Amino acid sequence: MAGNDWINSYLEAILDVGPGIDDAKSSLLLRERGRFSPTRYFVEEVVSGFDETDLHRSWVKAQATRSPKERNTRLENMCWRIWNLARQKKQLEGEEAQRITKRRLERERGRRDAVADMSEDLSEGEKGDTVTDISAHGESNRGRLPRISSVDTIEAWASQQKGKKMYIVLISLHGLIRGENMELGRDSDTGGQVKYVVELARALGSMPGVYRVDLLTRQISAPDVDCSYGEPTEMLPPRNSEGLMDEMGESSGAYIIRIPFGPKDKYIPKELLWPYIPEFVDGALGHIIQMSKVLGDQIGNGHPVWPIAIHGHYADAGDSGALLSGALNVPMLFTGHSLGRDKMEQLLRQGRLSRDEINSTYKIMRRIEAEELALDASEIVITSTRQEIEEQWRLYDGFDPILERKLRARIRRNVSCYGRSMPRMVVIPPGMEFNHIIPHEGDIDAETEVNEDGKSPDPPIWSEIMRFFSNPRKPMILALARPDPKKNLTTLVKAFGECRPLRELSNLTLIMGNRDNIDEMSSTNSSLLLSILKLIDKYDLYGQVAYPKHHRQSDVPEIYRLAAKTKGVFINPAFIEPFGLTLIEAAAHGLPIVATKNGGPVDIHRVLDNGLLVDPHDQQSIADALLKLVADKHLWAKCRANGLKNIHLFSWPEHCKTYLSKIAGCNPRQPRWLRNDDDDENSESDSPSDSLRDIQDISLNLKFSLDGDKNESQENVDESLDPEDRKSKLESAVLTWSRGVLKSAQKSGSTDKGDQNSAAGKFPALRRRKHIFVIAVDSDTSTDLSESVRKIFEAVEKERAEGSIGFILATSFNITELRSFLRSEGLNPTDFDAFICNSGGDLYYSSLHSEDNLLVVDLYYHSQIEYRWGGEGLRKTLVRWASSITDKKGEKEDHLVVEDEETSADYCYSFKVRKPGVVTLFLSYPSFL
């Protein structure tokens, strides 16, 4: 086109711009292979979205015109039309941007108004957790996270913690856990959780105010694992020890403590550990008690230093943590990592296994039961993402998101919850150590440096991977996961194999743990690996897919660097990902990401804004997203820059600061059965504070004992004691308990009296008590019971007046009989904090706010009993048992025990004994069975 150089320059500029950000079909690399059409690209990219497709025909006519003048005229007219279209397009884009900005401002204003309206029901911490819409690409809600944003803030916070000496216990039972050279990917139990708990323990041990952190796990002395897993103790040295010397002590720091339980010479999977958890609890209890005494000598002025919290990781640790928390009276935290109910739904949706097969393979019902127990025992449940709360924890009987917010609001307003409790859900994304990471800035095409001996300085793992490729300079698509079906690696290989443009532009690297022989792997892992090898053969992907057999943990950063050097992409296509630490690691090394839209990657993408989310079940969606990032270098560079800019939000110091702020209000507590009289000054405060105790509901410390021979049966005790001796024993036991209470009251002095009077109207009575006595006395008559009650009241009259102790009356009476008993014996319902009626079938609280009805039933207690109640089956069993007790006289058969329908209740089944002299043994079935 002589004489039209300006047109040539214009068209060349268009060609040099590259494809649009949102285009997944065109690529300038196709131009090198002769299949790039400048004219079609010119129309589709420059004037896309406008009804001017005849420009292509004008271009063709101009090229076909032989007359130079006519051709120049056609081209000049077409350029003017292009200019006009570009102006219209720019104007429309500006208007659309204004509409989007206005809409976003309206949404934010509405969200602020909604939060303000909910301020009566939400605490300050909840307001920061409000769920927002997922931002569009390029928008970021990073300010939503309550994170530290500067070194000055971290230093200011650290200075506030210097006076504290906290002891924290973490529990993670399964897998192979050690501080260095972790064998991640060796099996399904040794994965991201192992790395997370080790790094969490190490990071917490380096934080100001934390004196010691113990990570409790299983001691393994099996011949098929390294001997380091049999060491009882391993210290986790901090990554950066600067500024820690002032707080170092004889037993300070972070440690892995290995407790022996289960088969001593065998490494078994987590599904087989369930029967041995009580053995672990016994060993862990002994260690914590011993360590508390040691720390007491070092930093506690002779008083034991108990853990400020016990944090269980995964269902098995949640089960054992609940038992330890109850035994030690220590607050429990729980992190599920992967939840049983959600996993069962995913497996059922895949359709490969039936419900019974899932249960037999994964022991899924035992796991769900442990998670329900952990929910009931935990005061805080730590999750990685909001999605985990709303989509996974809501499946459990022990948690309801709406009810949880209502309970927290009631506690915040000091309104009684009548015994109903629910853990608080806290979102804390996992942290990472970034100091050692230097993102690669070079290019795979750059000249490779050579040492003096003529060898390349590249890490050995690079050559191990690149030997698989016929063209190692192509961008690398990297997937790093153990060979587990839920990681969805087969779908990734199918997407790569069936997308020809993606195969031509890139290579695929699959890092699937370590293996020596496929036949020696577990059946699940070997089956998946064989499926991948068959797919590679099916699509003839030899020279395009790498799947090395071995790598060390220290090689993982170098693998990320290699992918970044080739301008590649990291992908996590798992069906559901609880969080996704590998996504953060990839972003720290400068890799854009493609990740599943199910689970934690949604929150990671919202903060980092460094890639694309896909449906893991949609093979085409995975291929399109990968092709988009690989082909569009401008989008690739933008995602890389965003990831590197925002990655500091996931550092370990920030994670630990948020973690400790959630438990900082907890005073170290101790088991009351180990407490000395002089230790009452270390007991928890009576008044609620903004801490774990704030979300602690009405919890009863039920304690009572008779000074009798524990080896004697209850029957012998009853026979050997007449009523007067029993009353004397009862009075003596109460007086023994009252001495400890009296000493505590004397220490508190008159201050407690003033506080008691001011607090009486603010908090429910049960929350003000230091001790609760449950009166459950077998009496022949109502008069004997009332006399026993009065003797107990007289024994602790002073403590009753101070309000430090309370009473619960447990009887077999129904509510009508109970009211009649109180009236006839002249007892006031407000003398008791609660009444257990119908042998445990009903729970009533005394109320000062209602003159007509002084007893309020606890309906939530009924819902607790209703869970797995199976009452009808129990009743039928008891009826059959009763019918089997007969007295035969000739041909006539008399039933000695019959059901008493009149006195039976919903959760209490009563039976009449017609001839007590004939029946020598009568079994009583409490309602909680």
Coordinates of N, CA, C and O in Angstrom, one line a residue, residues 717-785:
V717 N -23.8 -49.0 101.6 CA -23.7 -47.8 102.3 C -25.1 -47.4 102.9 O -25.3 -47.0 104.0
D718 N -26.2 -47.6 102.1 CA -27.5 -47.3 102.5 C -27.9 -48.2 103.6 O -28.7 -47.8 104.5
E719 N -27.5 -49.5 103.6 CA -27.9 -50.4 104.7 C -27.2 -50.1 106.0 O -27.7 -50.3 107.1
S720 N -25.9 -49.7 105.9 CA -25.1 -49.5 107.1 C -25.4 -48.2 107.8 O -25.0 -48.0 108.9
L721 N -26.1 -47.3 107.2 CA -26.3 -45.9 107.8 C -27.8 -45.8 108.0 O -28.6 -46.0 107.1
D722 N -28.1 -45.3 109.3 CA -29.5 -45.0 109.5 C -29.7 -43.6 109.1 O -28.8 -42.8 108.8
P723 N -31.0 -43.1 109.1 CA -31.2 -41.7 108.5 C -30.4 -40.6 109.3 O -30.0 -39.7 108.6
E724 N -30.2 -40.7 110.6 CA -29.5 -39.7 111.3 C -28.0 -39.7 110.9 O -27.4 -38.6 110.7
D725 N -27.4 -40.9 110.7 CA -26.0 -40.9 110.3 C -25.9 -40.4 108.9 O -24.9 -39.7 108.5
R726 N -26.8 -40.6 108.0 CA -26.8 -40.1 106.6 C -26.9 -38.6 106.6 O -26.1 -37.9 105.9
K727 N -27.7 -38.0 107.5 CA -27.8 -36.6 107.5 C -26.5 -36.0 108.1 O -26.1 -34.9 107.6
S728 N -25.9 -36.7 109.0 CA -24.7 -36.2 109.6 C -23.6 -36.2 108.5 O -22.8 -35.3 108.4
K729 N -23.5 -37.3 107.8 CA -22.5 -37.4 106.7 C -22.8 -36.3 105.7 O -21.8 -35.7 105.2
L730 N -24.0 -36.0 105.3 CA -24.4 -35.0 104.3 C -23.9 -33.6 104.8 O -23.3 -32.9 104.1
E731 N -24.2 -33.3 106.1 CA -23.8 -32.0 106.7 C -22.3 -31.9 106.7 O -21.8 -30.8 106.4
S732 N -21.6 -33.0 107.0 CA -20.2 -32.9 107.1 C -19.5 -32.7 105.7 O -18.6 -31.9 105.6
A733 N -20.1 -33.3 104.7 CA -19.6 -33.1 103.4 C -19.7 -31.7 102.9 O -18.8 -31.1 102.3
V734 N -20.9 -31.1 103.2 CA -21.1 -29.7 102.8 C -20.2 -28.8 103.5 O -19.7 -27.8 103.0
L735 N -20.0 -29.0 104.8 CA -19.1 -28.2 105.6 C -17.7 -28.2 105.1 O -17.0 -27.2 105.1
T736 N -17.3 -29.4 104.7 CA -15.9 -29.6 104.1 C -15.8 -28.7 102.8 O -14.7 -28.0 102.7
W737 N -16.8 -28.8 102.0 CA -16.7 -27.9 100.8 C -16.8 -26.5 101.1 O -16.1 -25.6 100.5
S738 N -17.5 -26.1 102.1 CA -17.7 -24.7 102.4 C -16.5 -24.0 102.9 O -16.3 -22.8 102.8
R739 N -15.5 -24.8 103.5 CA -14.3 -24.2 104.0 C -13.5 -23.6 102.9 O -13.0 -22.5 103.1
G740 N -13.4 -24.3 101.8 CA -12.7 -23.7 100.7 C -13.4 -22.5 100.1 O -12.7 -21.5 99.8
V741 N -14.7 -22.5 100.1 CA -15.4 -21.4 99.6 C -15.3 -20.2 100.6 O -15.1 -19.0 100.1
L742 N -15.2 -20.5 101.9 CA -15.1 -19.4 102.9 C -13.8 -18.7 102.7 O -13.7 -17.5 102.8
K743 N -12.7 -19.5 102.5 CA -11.4 -18.9 102.4 C -11.3 -18.0 101.2 O -10.8 -16.9 101.2
S744 N -12.0 -18.4 100.1 CA -12.0 -17.6 98.9 C -12.8 -16.3 99.1 O -12.4 -15.3 98.7
A745 N -13.9 -16.5 99.9 CA -14.7 -15.3 100.2 C -14.0 -14.3 101.1 O -14.1 -13.1 100.9
Q746 N -13.2 -14.8 102.0 CA -12.4 -14.0 102.9 C -11.4 -13.2 102.2 O -11.1 -12.0 102.5
K747 N -10.8 -13.8 101.2 CA -9.7 -13.1 100.4 C -10.3 -12.0 99.6 O -9.8 -10.9 99.4
S748 N -11.5 -12.2 99.1 CA -12.2 -11.2 98.2 C -12.6 -10.0 99.1 O -12.7 -8.9 98.6
G749 N -12.9 -10.2 100.4 CA -13.3 -9.2 101.3 C -14.6 -8.5 100.9 O -15.4 -9.0 100.2
S750 N -14.7 -7.3 101.4 CA -15.9 -6.5 101.2 C -16.1 -6.1 99.8 O -17.2 -5.7 99.4
T751 N -15.1 -6.1 99.0 CA -15.2 -5.7 97.6 C -16.2 -6.6 96.9 O -17.0 -6.1 96.1
D752 N -16.1 -7.9 97.1 CA -17.0 -8.8 96.5 C -18.4 -8.5 96.9 O -19.3 -8.7 96.1
K753 N -18.6 -8.1 98.1 CA -20.0 -7.8 98.6 C -20.6 -6.7 97.8 O -21.8 -6.8 97.3
G754 N -19.8 -5.6 97.6 CA -20.3 -4.5 96.8 C -20.6 -4.9 95.4 O -21.6 -4.6 94.8
D755 N -19.6 -5.7 94.8 CA -19.8 -6.1 93.4 C -21.0 -7.0 93.3 O -21.7 -7.0 92.3
Q756 N -21.2 -7.9 94.3 CA -22.3 -8.8 94.3 C -23.6 -8.1 94.2 O -24.5 -8.4 93.4
N757 N -23.8 -7.0 95.0 CA -25.0 -6.3 95.0 C -25.2 -5.6 93.7 O -26.4 -5.5 93.2
S758 N -24.2 -5.1 93.1 CA -24.3 -4.3 91.8 C -24.5 -5.3 90.7 O -25.1 -4.9 89.7
A759 N -23.9 -6.5 90.8 CA -24.0 -7.4 89.7 C -25.3 -8.3 89.7 O -25.6 -8.9 88.8
A760 N -26.0 -8.2 90.9 CA -27.1 -9.2 91.0 C -28.2 -8.9 90.0 O -28.8 -9.9 89.5
G761 N -28.4 -7.7 89.6 CA -29.4 -7.4 88.6 C -28.9 -7.5 87.2 O -29.7 -7.4 86.2
K762 N -27.6 -7.7 87.0 CA -27.0 -7.6 85.6 C -26.8 -9.0 85.0 O -27.1 -9.2 83.8
F763 N -26.4 -10.0 85.8 CA -26.0 -11.3 85.3 C -27.0 -12.4 85.9 O -27.4 -12.3 87.0
P764 N -27.2 -13.4 85.1 CA -28.0 -14.6 85.6 C -27.3 -15.1 86.8 O -26.0 -15.1 86.9
A765 N -28.1 -15.7 87.8 CA -27.5 -16.1 89.1 C -26.4 -17.2 88.9 O -25.4 -17.1 89.5
L766 N -26.6 -18.1 88.0 CA -25.7 -19.2 87.8 C -24.3 -18.7 87.3 O -23.3 -19.3 87.6
R767 N -24.3 -17.6 86.6 CA -23.0 -17.1 86.1 C -22.2 -16.4 87.2 O -21.0 -16.1 87.0
R768 N -22.9 -16.0 88.3 CA -22.1 -15.4 89.4 C -21.6 -16.4 90.4 O -20.8 -16.0 91.3
R769 N -22.0 -17.7 90.3 CA -21.6 -18.6 91.3 C -20.2 -19.1 91.1 O -19.7 -19.3 90.0
K770 N -19.5 -19.3 92.2 CA -18.2 -20.0 92.2 C -18.3 -21.5 92.4 O -17.5 -22.2 91.9
H771 N -19.3 -21.9 93.1 CA -19.6 -23.3 93.3 C -21.1 -23.6 93.2 O -21.9 -22.8 93.6
I772 N -21.4 -24.8 92.7 CA -22.8 -25.2 92.6 C -22.9 -26.5 93.3 O -22.2 -27.5 93.0
F773 N -23.8 -26.6 94.2 CA -24.1 -27.9 94.9 C -25.4 -28.5 94.3 O -26.4 -27.8 94.3
V774 N -25.3 -29.8 93.9 CA -26.5 -30.5 93.4 C -27.0 -31.4 94.5 O -26.3 -32.3 95.0
I775 N -28.2 -31.1 95.0 CA -28.8 -31.9 96.1 C -29.6 -33.0 95.5 O -30.7 -32.7 94.9
A776 N -29.2 -34.2 95.6 CA -29.9 -35.4 95.1 C -29.9 -36.5 96.1 O -29.0 -37.3 96.2
V777 N -30.8 -36.4 97.1 CA -30.8 -37.2 98.3 C -32.0 -38.2 98.2 O -33.2 -37.7 98.0
D778 N -31.8 -39.4 98.3 CA -32.9 -40.4 98.4 C -33.5 -40.4 99.8 O -32.9 -40.5 100.8
S779 N -34.8 -40.1 99.8 CA -35.6 -39.9 101.0 C -36.9 -40.7 100.9 O -37.5 -40.7 99.8
D780 N -37.3 -41.2 102.1 CA -38.5 -42.0 102.1 C -39.7 -41.0 102.0 O -40.8 -41.3 101.5
T781 N -39.6 -39.9 102.6 CA -40.7 -38.9 102.7 C -40.2 -37.5 102.3 O -39.0 -37.2 102.3
S782 N -41.2 -36.7 102.0 CA -40.9 -35.3 101.7 C -40.3 -34.5 102.8 O -39.4 -33.7 102.7
T783 N -40.7 -34.9 104.0 CA -40.1 -34.3 105.2 C -38.6 -34.5 105.4 O -37.9 -33.6 105.7
D784 N -38.2 -35.8 105.1 CA -36.8 -36.1 105.2 C -36.0 -35.3 104.2 O -34.9 -34.8 104.5
L785 N -36.5 -35.1 103.0 CA -35.8 -34.4 102.0 C -35.7 -32.9 102.4 O -34.6 -32.3 102.3

